[in-house]
Short mmCIF file of C-alpha atoms in Angstrom, two decimals:
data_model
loop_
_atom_site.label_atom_id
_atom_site.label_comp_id
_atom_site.label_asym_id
_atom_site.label_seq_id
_atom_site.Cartn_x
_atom_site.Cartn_y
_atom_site.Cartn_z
CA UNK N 70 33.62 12.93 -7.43
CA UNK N 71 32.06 15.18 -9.73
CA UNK N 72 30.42 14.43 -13.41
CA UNK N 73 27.70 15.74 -15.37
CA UNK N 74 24.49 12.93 -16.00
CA UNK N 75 21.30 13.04 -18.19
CA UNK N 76 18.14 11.63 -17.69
CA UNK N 77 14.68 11.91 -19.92
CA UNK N 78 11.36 12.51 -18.59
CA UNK N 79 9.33 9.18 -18.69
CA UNK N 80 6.12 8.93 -19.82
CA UNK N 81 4.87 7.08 -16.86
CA UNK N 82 6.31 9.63 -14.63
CA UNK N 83 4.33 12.75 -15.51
CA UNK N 84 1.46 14.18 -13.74
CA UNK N 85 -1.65 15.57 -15.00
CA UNK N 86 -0.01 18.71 -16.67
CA UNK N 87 2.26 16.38 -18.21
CA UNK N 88 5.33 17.88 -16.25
CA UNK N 89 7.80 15.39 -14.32
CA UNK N 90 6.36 14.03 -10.55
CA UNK N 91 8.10 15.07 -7.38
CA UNK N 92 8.91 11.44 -6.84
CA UNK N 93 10.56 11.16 -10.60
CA UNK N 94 12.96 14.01 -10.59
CA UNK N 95 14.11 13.40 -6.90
CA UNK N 96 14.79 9.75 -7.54
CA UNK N 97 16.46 11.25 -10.52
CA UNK N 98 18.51 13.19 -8.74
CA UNK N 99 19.51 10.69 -6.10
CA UNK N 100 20.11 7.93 -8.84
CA UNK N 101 23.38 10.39 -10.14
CA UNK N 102 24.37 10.44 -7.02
CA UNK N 103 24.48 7.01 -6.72
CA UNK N 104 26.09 6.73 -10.38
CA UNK N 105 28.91 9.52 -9.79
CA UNK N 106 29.74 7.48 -6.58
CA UNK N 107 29.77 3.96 -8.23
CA UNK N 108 32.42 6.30 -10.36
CA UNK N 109 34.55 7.44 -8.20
CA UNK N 110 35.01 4.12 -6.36
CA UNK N 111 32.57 4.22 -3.23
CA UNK N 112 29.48 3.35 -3.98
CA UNK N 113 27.10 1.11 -2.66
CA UNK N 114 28.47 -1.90 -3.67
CA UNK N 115 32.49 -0.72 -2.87
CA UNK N 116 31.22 0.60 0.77
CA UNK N 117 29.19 -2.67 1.71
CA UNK N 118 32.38 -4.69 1.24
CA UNK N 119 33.44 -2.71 4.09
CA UNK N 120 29.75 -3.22 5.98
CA UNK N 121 28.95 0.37 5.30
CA UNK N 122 26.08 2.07 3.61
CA UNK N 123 25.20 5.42 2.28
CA UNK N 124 22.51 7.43 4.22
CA UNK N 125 21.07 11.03 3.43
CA UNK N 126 20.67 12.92 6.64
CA UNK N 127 19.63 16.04 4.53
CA UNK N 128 18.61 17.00 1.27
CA UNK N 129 17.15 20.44 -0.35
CA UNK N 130 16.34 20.80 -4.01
CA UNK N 131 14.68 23.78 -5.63
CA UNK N 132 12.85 23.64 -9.37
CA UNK N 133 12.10 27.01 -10.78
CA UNK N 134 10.70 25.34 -14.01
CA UNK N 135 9.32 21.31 -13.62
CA UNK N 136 10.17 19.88 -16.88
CA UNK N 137 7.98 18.24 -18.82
CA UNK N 138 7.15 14.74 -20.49
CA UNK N 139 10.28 13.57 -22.98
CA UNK N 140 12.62 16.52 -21.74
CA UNK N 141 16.44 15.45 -21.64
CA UNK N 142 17.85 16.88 -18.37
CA UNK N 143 21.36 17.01 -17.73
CA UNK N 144 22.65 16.42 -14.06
CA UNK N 145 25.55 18.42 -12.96
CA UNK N 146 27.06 17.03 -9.70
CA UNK N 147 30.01 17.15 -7.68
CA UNK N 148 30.85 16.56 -4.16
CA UNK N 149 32.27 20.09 -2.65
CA UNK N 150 33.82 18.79 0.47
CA UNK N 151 33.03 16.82 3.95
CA UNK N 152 32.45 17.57 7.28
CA UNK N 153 33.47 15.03 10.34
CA UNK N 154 30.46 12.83 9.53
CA UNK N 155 28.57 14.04 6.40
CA UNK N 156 29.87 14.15 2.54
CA UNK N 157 28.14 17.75 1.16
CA UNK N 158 26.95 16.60 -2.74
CA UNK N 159 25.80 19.60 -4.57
CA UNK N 160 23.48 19.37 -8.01
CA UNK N 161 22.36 21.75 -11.06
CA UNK N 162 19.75 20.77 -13.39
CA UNK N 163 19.72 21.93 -16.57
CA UNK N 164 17.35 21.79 -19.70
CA UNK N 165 18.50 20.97 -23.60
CA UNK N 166 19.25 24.75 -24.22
CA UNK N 167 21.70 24.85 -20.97
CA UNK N 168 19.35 26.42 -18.91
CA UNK N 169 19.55 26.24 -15.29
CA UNK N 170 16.02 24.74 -13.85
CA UNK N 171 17.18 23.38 -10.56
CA UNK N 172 19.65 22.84 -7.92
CA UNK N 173 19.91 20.29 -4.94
CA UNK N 174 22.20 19.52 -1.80
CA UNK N 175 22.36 16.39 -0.10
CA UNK N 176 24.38 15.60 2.86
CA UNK N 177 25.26 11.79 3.14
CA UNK N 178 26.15 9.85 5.78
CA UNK N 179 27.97 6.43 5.90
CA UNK N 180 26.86 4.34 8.39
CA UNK N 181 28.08 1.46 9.75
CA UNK N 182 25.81 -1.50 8.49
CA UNK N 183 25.82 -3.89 11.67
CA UNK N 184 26.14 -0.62 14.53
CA UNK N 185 24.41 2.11 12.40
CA UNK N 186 26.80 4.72 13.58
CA UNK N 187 27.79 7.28 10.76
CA UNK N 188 31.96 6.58 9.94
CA UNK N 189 34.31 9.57 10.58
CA UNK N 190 34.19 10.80 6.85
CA UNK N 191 36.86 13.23 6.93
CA UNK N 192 39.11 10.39 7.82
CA UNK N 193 37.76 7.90 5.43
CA UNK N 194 38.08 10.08 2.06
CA UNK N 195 41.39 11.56 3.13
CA UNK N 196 42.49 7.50 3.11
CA UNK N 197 40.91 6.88 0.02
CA UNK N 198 42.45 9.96 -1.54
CA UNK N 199 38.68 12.06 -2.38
CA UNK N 200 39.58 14.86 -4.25
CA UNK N 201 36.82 17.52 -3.29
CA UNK N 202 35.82 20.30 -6.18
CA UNK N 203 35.70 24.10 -4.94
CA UNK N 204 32.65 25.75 -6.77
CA UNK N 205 30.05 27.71 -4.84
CA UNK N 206 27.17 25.75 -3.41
CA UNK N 207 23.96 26.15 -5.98
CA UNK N 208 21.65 26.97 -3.39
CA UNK N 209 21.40 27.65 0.38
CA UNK N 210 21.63 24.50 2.61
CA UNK N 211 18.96 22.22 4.10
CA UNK N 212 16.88 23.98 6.26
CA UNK N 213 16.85 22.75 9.77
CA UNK N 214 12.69 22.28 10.71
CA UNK N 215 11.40 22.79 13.42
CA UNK N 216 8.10 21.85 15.27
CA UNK N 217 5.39 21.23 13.27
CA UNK N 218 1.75 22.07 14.46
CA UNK N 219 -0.51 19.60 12.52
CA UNK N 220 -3.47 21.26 10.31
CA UNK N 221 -3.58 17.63 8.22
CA UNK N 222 -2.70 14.29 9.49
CA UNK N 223 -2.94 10.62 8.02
CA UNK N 224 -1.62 7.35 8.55
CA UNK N 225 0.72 5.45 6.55
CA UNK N 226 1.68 1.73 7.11
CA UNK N 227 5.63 1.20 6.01
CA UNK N 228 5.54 -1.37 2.79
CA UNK N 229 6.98 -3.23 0.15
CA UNK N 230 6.83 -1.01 -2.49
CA UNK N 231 8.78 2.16 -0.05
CA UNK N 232 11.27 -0.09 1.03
CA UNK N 233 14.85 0.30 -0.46
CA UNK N 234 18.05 -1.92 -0.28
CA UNK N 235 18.90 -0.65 3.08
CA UNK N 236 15.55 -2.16 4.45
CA UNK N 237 14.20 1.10 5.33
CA UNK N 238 11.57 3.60 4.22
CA UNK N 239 13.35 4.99 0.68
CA UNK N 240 14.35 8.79 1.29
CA UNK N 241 12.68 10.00 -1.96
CA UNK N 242 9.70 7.69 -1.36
CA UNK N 243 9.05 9.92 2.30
CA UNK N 244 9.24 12.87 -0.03
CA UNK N 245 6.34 11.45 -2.29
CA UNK N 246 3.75 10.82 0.93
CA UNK N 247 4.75 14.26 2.24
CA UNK N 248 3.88 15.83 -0.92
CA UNK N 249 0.91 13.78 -1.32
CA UNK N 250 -0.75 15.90 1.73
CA UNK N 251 -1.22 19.22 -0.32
CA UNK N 252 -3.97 19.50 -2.39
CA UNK N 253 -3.94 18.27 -5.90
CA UNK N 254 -4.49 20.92 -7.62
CA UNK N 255 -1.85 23.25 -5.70
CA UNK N 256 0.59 20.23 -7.18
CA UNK N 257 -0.81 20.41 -10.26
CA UNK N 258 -0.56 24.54 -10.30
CA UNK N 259 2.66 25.40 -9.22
CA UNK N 260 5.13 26.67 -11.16
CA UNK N 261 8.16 25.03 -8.75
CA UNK N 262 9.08 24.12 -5.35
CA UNK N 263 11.61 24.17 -2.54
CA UNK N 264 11.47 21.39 -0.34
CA UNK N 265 14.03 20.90 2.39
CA UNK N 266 13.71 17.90 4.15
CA UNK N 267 15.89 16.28 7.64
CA UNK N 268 15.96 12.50 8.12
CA UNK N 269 16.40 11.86 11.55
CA UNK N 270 15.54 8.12 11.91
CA UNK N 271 14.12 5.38 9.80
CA UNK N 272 11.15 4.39 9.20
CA UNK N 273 11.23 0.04 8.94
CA UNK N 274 8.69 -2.30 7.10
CA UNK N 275 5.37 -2.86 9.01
CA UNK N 276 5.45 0.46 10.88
CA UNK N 277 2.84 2.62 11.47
CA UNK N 278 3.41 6.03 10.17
CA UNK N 279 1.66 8.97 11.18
CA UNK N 280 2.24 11.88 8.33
CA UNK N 281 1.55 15.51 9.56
CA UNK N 282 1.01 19.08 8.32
CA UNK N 283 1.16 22.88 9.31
CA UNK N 284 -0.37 24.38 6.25
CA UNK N 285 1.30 27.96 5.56
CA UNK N 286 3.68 29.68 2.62
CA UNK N 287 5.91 27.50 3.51
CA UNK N 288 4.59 24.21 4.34
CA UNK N 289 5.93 22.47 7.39
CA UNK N 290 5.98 18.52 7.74
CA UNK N 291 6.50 16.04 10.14
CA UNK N 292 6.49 11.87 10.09
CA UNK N 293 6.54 10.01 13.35
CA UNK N 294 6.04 6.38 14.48
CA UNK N 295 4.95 6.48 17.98
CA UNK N 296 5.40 9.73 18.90
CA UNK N 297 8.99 9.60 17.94
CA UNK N 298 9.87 12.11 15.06
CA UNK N 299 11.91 10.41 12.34
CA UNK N 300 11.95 13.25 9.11
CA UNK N 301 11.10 16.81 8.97
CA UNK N 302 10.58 18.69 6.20
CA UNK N 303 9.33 22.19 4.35
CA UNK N 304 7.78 22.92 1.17
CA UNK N 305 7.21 25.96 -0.56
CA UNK N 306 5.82 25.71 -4.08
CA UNK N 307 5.64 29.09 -6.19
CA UNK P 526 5.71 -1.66 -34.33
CA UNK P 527 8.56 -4.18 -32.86
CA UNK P 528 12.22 -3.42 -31.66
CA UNK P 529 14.86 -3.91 -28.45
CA UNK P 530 15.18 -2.02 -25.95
CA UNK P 531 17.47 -1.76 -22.63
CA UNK P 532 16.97 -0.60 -18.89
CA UNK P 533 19.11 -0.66 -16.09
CA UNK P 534 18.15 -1.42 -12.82
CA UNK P 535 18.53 1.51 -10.35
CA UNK P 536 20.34 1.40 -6.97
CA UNK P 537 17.03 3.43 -5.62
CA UNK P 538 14.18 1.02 -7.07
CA UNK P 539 15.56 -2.09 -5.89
CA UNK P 540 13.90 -4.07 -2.85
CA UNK P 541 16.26 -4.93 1.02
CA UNK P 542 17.44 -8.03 -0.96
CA UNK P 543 18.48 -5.71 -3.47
CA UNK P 544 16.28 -7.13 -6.43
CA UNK P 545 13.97 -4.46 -8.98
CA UNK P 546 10.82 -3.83 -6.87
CA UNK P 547 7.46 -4.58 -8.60
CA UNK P 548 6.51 -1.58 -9.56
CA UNK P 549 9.91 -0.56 -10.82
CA UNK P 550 10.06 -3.44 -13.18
CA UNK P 551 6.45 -2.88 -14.50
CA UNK P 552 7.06 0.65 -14.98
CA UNK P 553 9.86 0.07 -16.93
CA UNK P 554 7.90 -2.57 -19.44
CA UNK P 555 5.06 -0.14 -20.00
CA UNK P 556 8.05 2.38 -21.04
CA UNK P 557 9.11 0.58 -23.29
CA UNK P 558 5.56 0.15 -24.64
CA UNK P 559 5.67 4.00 -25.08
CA UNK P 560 8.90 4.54 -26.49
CA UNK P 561 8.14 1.55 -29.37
CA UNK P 562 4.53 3.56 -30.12
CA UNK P 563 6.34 7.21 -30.18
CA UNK P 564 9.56 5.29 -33.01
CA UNK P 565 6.31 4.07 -34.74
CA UNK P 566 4.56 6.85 -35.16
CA UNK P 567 1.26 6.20 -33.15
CA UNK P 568 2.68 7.27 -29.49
CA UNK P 569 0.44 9.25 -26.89
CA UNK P 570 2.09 12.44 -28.72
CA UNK P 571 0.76 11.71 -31.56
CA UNK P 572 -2.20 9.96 -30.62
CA UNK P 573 -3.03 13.53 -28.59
CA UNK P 574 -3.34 15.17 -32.14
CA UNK P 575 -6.45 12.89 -32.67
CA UNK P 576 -7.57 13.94 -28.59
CA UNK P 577 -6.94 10.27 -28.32
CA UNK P 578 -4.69 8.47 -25.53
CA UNK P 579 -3.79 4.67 -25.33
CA UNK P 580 -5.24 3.53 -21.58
CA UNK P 581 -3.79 -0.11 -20.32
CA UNK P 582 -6.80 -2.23 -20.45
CA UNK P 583 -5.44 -5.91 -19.72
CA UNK P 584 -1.91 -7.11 -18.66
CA UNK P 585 -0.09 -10.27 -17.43
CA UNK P 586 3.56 -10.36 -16.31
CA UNK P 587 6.21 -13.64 -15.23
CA UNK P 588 9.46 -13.19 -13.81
CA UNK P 589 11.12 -16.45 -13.35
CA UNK P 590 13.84 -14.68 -11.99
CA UNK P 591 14.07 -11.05 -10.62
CA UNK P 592 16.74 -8.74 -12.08
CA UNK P 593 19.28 -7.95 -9.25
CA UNK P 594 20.93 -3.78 -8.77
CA UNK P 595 22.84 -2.46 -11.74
CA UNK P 596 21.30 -5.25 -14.30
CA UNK P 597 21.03 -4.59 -17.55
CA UNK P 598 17.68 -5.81 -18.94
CA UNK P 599 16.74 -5.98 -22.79
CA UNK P 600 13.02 -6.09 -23.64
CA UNK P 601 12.42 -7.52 -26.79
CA UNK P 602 8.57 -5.71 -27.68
CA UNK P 603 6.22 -6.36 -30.29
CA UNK P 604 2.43 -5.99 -31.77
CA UNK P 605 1.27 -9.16 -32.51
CA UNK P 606 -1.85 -8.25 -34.17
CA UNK P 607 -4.95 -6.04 -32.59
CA UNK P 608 -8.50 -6.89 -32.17
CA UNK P 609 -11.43 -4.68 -32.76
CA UNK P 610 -10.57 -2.67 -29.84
CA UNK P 611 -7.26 -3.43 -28.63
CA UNK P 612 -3.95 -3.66 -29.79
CA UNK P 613 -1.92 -6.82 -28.56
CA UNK P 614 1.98 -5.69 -27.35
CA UNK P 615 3.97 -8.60 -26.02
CA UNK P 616 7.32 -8.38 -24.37
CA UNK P 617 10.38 -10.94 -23.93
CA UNK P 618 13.15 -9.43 -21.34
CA UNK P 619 16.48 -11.10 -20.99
CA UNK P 620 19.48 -10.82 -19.08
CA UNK P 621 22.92 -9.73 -20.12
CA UNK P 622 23.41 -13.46 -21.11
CA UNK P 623 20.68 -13.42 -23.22
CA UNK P 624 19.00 -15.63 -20.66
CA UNK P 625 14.80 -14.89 -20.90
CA UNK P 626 13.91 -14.25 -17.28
CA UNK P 627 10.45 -12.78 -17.89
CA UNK P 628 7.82 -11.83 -20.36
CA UNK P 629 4.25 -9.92 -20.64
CA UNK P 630 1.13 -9.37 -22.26
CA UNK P 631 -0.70 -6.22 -22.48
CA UNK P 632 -3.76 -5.03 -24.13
CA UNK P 633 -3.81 -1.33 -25.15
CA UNK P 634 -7.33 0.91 -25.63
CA UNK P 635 -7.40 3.77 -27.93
CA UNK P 636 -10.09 6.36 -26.12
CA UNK P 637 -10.87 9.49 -27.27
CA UNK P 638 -10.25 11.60 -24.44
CA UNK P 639 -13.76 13.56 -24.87
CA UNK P 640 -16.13 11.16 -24.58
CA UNK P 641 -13.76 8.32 -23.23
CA UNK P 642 -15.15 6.31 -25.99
CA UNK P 643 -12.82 3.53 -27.18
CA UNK P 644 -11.81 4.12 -30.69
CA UNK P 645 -12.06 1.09 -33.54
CA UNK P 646 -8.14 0.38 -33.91
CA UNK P 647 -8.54 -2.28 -36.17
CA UNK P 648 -9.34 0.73 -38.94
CA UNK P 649 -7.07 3.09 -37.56
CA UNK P 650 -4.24 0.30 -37.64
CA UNK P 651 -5.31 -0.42 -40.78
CA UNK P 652 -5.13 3.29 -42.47
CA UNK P 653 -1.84 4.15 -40.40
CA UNK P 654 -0.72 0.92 -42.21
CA UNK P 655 0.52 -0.88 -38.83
CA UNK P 656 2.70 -3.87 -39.92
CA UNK P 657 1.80 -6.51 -37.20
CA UNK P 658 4.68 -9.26 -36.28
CA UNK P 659 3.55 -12.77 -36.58
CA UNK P 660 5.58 -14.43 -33.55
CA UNK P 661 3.92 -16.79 -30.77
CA UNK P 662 2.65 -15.03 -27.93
CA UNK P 663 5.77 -15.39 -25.18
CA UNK P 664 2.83 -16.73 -22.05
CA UNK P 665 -1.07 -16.67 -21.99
CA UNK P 666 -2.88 -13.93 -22.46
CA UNK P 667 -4.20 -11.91 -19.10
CA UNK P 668 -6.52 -14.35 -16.98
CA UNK P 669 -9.85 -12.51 -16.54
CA UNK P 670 -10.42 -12.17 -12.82
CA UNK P 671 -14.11 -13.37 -11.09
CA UNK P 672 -14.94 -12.23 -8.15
CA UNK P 673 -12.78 -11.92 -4.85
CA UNK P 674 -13.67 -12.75 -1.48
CA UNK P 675 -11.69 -10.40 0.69
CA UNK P 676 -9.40 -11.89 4.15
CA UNK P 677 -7.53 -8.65 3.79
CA UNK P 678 -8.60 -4.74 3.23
CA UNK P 679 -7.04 -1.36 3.00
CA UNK P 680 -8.35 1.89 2.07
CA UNK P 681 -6.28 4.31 -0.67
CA UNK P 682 -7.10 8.03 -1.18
CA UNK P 683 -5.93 8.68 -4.57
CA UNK P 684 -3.13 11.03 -4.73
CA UNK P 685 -0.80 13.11 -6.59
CA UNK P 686 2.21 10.78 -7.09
CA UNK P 687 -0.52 8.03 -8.32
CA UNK P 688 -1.84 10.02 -11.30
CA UNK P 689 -0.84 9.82 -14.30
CA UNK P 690 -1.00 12.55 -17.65
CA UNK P 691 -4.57 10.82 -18.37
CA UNK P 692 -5.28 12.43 -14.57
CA UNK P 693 -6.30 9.04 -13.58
CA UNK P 694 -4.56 6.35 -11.65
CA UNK P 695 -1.53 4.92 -13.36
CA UNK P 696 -1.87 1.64 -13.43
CA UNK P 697 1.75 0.43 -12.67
CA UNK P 698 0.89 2.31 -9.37
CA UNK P 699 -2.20 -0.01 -9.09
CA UNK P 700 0.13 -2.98 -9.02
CA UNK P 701 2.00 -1.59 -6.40
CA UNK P 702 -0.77 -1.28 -4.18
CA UNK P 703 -1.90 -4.67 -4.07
CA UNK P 704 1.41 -6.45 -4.19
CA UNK P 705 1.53 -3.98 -0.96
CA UNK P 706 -1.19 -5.75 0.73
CA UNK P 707 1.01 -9.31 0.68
CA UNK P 708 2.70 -9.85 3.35
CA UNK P 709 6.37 -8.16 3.02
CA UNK P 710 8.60 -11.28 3.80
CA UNK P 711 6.41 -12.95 1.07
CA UNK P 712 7.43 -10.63 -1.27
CA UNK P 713 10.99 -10.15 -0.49
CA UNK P 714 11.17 -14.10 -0.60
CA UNK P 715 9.41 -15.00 -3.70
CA UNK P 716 11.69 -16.87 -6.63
CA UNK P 717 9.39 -14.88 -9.18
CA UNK P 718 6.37 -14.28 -9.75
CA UNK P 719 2.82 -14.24 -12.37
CA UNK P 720 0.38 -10.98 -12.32
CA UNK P 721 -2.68 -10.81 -14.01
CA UNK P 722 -4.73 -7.38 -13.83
CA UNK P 723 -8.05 -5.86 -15.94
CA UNK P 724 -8.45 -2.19 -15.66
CA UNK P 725 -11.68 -1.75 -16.31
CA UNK P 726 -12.68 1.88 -14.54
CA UNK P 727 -10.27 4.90 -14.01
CA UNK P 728 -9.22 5.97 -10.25
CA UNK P 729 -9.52 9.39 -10.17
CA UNK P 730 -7.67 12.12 -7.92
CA UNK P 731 -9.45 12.18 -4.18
CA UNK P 732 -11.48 9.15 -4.43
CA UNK P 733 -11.43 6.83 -1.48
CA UNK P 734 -10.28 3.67 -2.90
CA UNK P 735 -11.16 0.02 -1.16
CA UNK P 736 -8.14 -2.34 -1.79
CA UNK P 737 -8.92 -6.19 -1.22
CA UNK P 738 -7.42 -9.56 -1.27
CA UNK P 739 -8.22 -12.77 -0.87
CA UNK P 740 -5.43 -14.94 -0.06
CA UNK P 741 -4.44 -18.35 -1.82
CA UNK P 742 -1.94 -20.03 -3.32
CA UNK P 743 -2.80 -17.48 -6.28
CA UNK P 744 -4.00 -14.14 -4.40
CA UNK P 745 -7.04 -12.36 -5.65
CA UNK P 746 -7.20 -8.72 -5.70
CA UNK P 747 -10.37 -6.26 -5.76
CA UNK P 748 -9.69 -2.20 -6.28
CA UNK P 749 -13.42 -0.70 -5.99
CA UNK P 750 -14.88 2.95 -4.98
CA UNK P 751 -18.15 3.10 -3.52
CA UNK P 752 -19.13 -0.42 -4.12
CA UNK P 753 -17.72 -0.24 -8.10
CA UNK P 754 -14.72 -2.59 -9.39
CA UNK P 755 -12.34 -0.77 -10.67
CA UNK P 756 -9.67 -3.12 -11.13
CA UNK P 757 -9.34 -6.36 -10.51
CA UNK P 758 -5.67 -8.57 -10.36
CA UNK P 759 -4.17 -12.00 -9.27
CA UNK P 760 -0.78 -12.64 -8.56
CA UNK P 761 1.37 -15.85 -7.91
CA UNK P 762 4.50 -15.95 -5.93
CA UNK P 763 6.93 -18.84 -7.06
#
């Protein structure tokens, strides 16, 4: 339920300043929280034996420093308790020299594979004995967004290569096409980010996507399929 | 200049039958690439020193069987020898039971970043005293791809989570955009599979990208901008 990870900055994962892609570091992120839950004895594999999987319904992370190419980052992560339907996982990053960087939350929930109705959590860990760990959350929660008034828009058809296990449009894969509708060079410039994003429904293979956003301080975003809003999200880079 | 190395396959890169996606496993090869270069001395790190970097020119890849979640791969790399221009790194990867499920070619440029010039490795190998590994190449070497005739087409703005610290398009994220343009049931149903690309212009952030295939029992694919070849690949499913 709660562990510290590391991970290294890959090569093939830096951008143009050499400092770690949006895409990397969340996948990153989500991979420990897939590895602290294998674990603790429901992961993936120990909740499909019971035709349930893991969704995230929401998910903020804030980097006040992106590291760069080769850094060792250490992961600390632990799950601080559960509402009726959603386990709350928290996350500090932190460089070689113990530095903080960056802090995430991610709500999960555990849907039933075959109904896709999210379990009754509270019920499900008390069963299985979840011991939750009392610390402060690291950052305010996910923002809730709301209506986005489109100043870019593109298409995106739902394939292969954004597909995860589930059969669905990857969480941290969304994040990456959002992203990719800001300029290049703001990417490239910023010192860090806050993105806050709400998963609503999923997006399947074959779909047709339709990616918008309200330019402002805080970037607003909004992916559909039609008309039918399935993620939200905000991004603020500094 | 040779060694063993060891990935695992993530929960998040794996495809809705739960096998490493394409562009995960590729990634992770080329990785390996970079880690061998940095032990050996000649890495893009040091390279840099010399304003040099090592750009992908050629590469062929076979999986006779796709690595499944939580695998743990070993990639067996070495430099067979190098030509006047490029340097030859092969790759065997095995499973846990030492069972070869896959190996790859891959012909590395030395440019120097100024004037994009390739450099003549055969001297530099030579002076850095690079030991080469006499071993049989593990499959043939990259096909060279003739023209395509396209039945299907996309279009691909180049974007921030494509580029790589050269600021062009990583080519790992070049094989995920035409495996993209098979048909996803193909993909998700394929036994294994043999890719051949040549790299032979850089993608660069913004350009409008035309992505073609022409379908066959080996696929052809085209990656051009404004009426130029970029890239050109084929790739088997078995």
């Amino acid at each position: 339920m709660a562990g510290i990870y590391q991970f290294k900055v890959e090569q093939g994962s830096v951008d143009g300043r050499g400092r770690a892609k949006i895409g990397f570091l969340n996948n990153a992120i989500v991979n420990v929280a897939g590895m602290d839950a294998d674990i603790s004895g429901f992961g993936i594999g120990d909740v499909n034996q019971e035709n349930c999987s893991w969704v995230l319904s929401r998910y903020a992370v804030q980097f006040d420093r992106i590291p760069v190419c080769d850094e060792v980052i250490s992961v600390d992560t632990w799950i601080g308790h559960c509402e009726k339907f959603f386990s709350v996982r928290n996350f500090v990053l932190r460089d070689a020299e113990g530095v903080q960087i960056g802090s995430a939350i991610s709500l999960w929930a555990l849907i039933n594979i075959a109904t896709r109705r999210p379990m009754m959590l509270e019920e499900m860990h008390a069963r299985d004995g979840v011991a939750f760990v009392e610390r402060e959350e690291p950052m305010t929660r996910p923002a809730k967004i709301g209506n986005v008034t489109p100043d870019i828009t593109a298409e995106h058809r739902v394939v292969y290569s954004d597909v995860d296990f589930n059969g669905h449009m990857n969480s941290m894969r969304s994040i990456e096409h959002l992203a990719d509708l800001l300029p290049y060079e703001e990417l490239l410039d910023c010192k860090g980010y806050r993105l806050d994003i709400n998963f609503s429904r999923e997006g399947l293979p074959g779909q047709l996507l339709t990616l918008a956003c309200q330019r402002g301080e805080v970037n607003l975003f909004d992916v559909s399929c039609d008309g039918v809003s399935l993620t939200k999200a905000s991004m603020q880079l500094f």
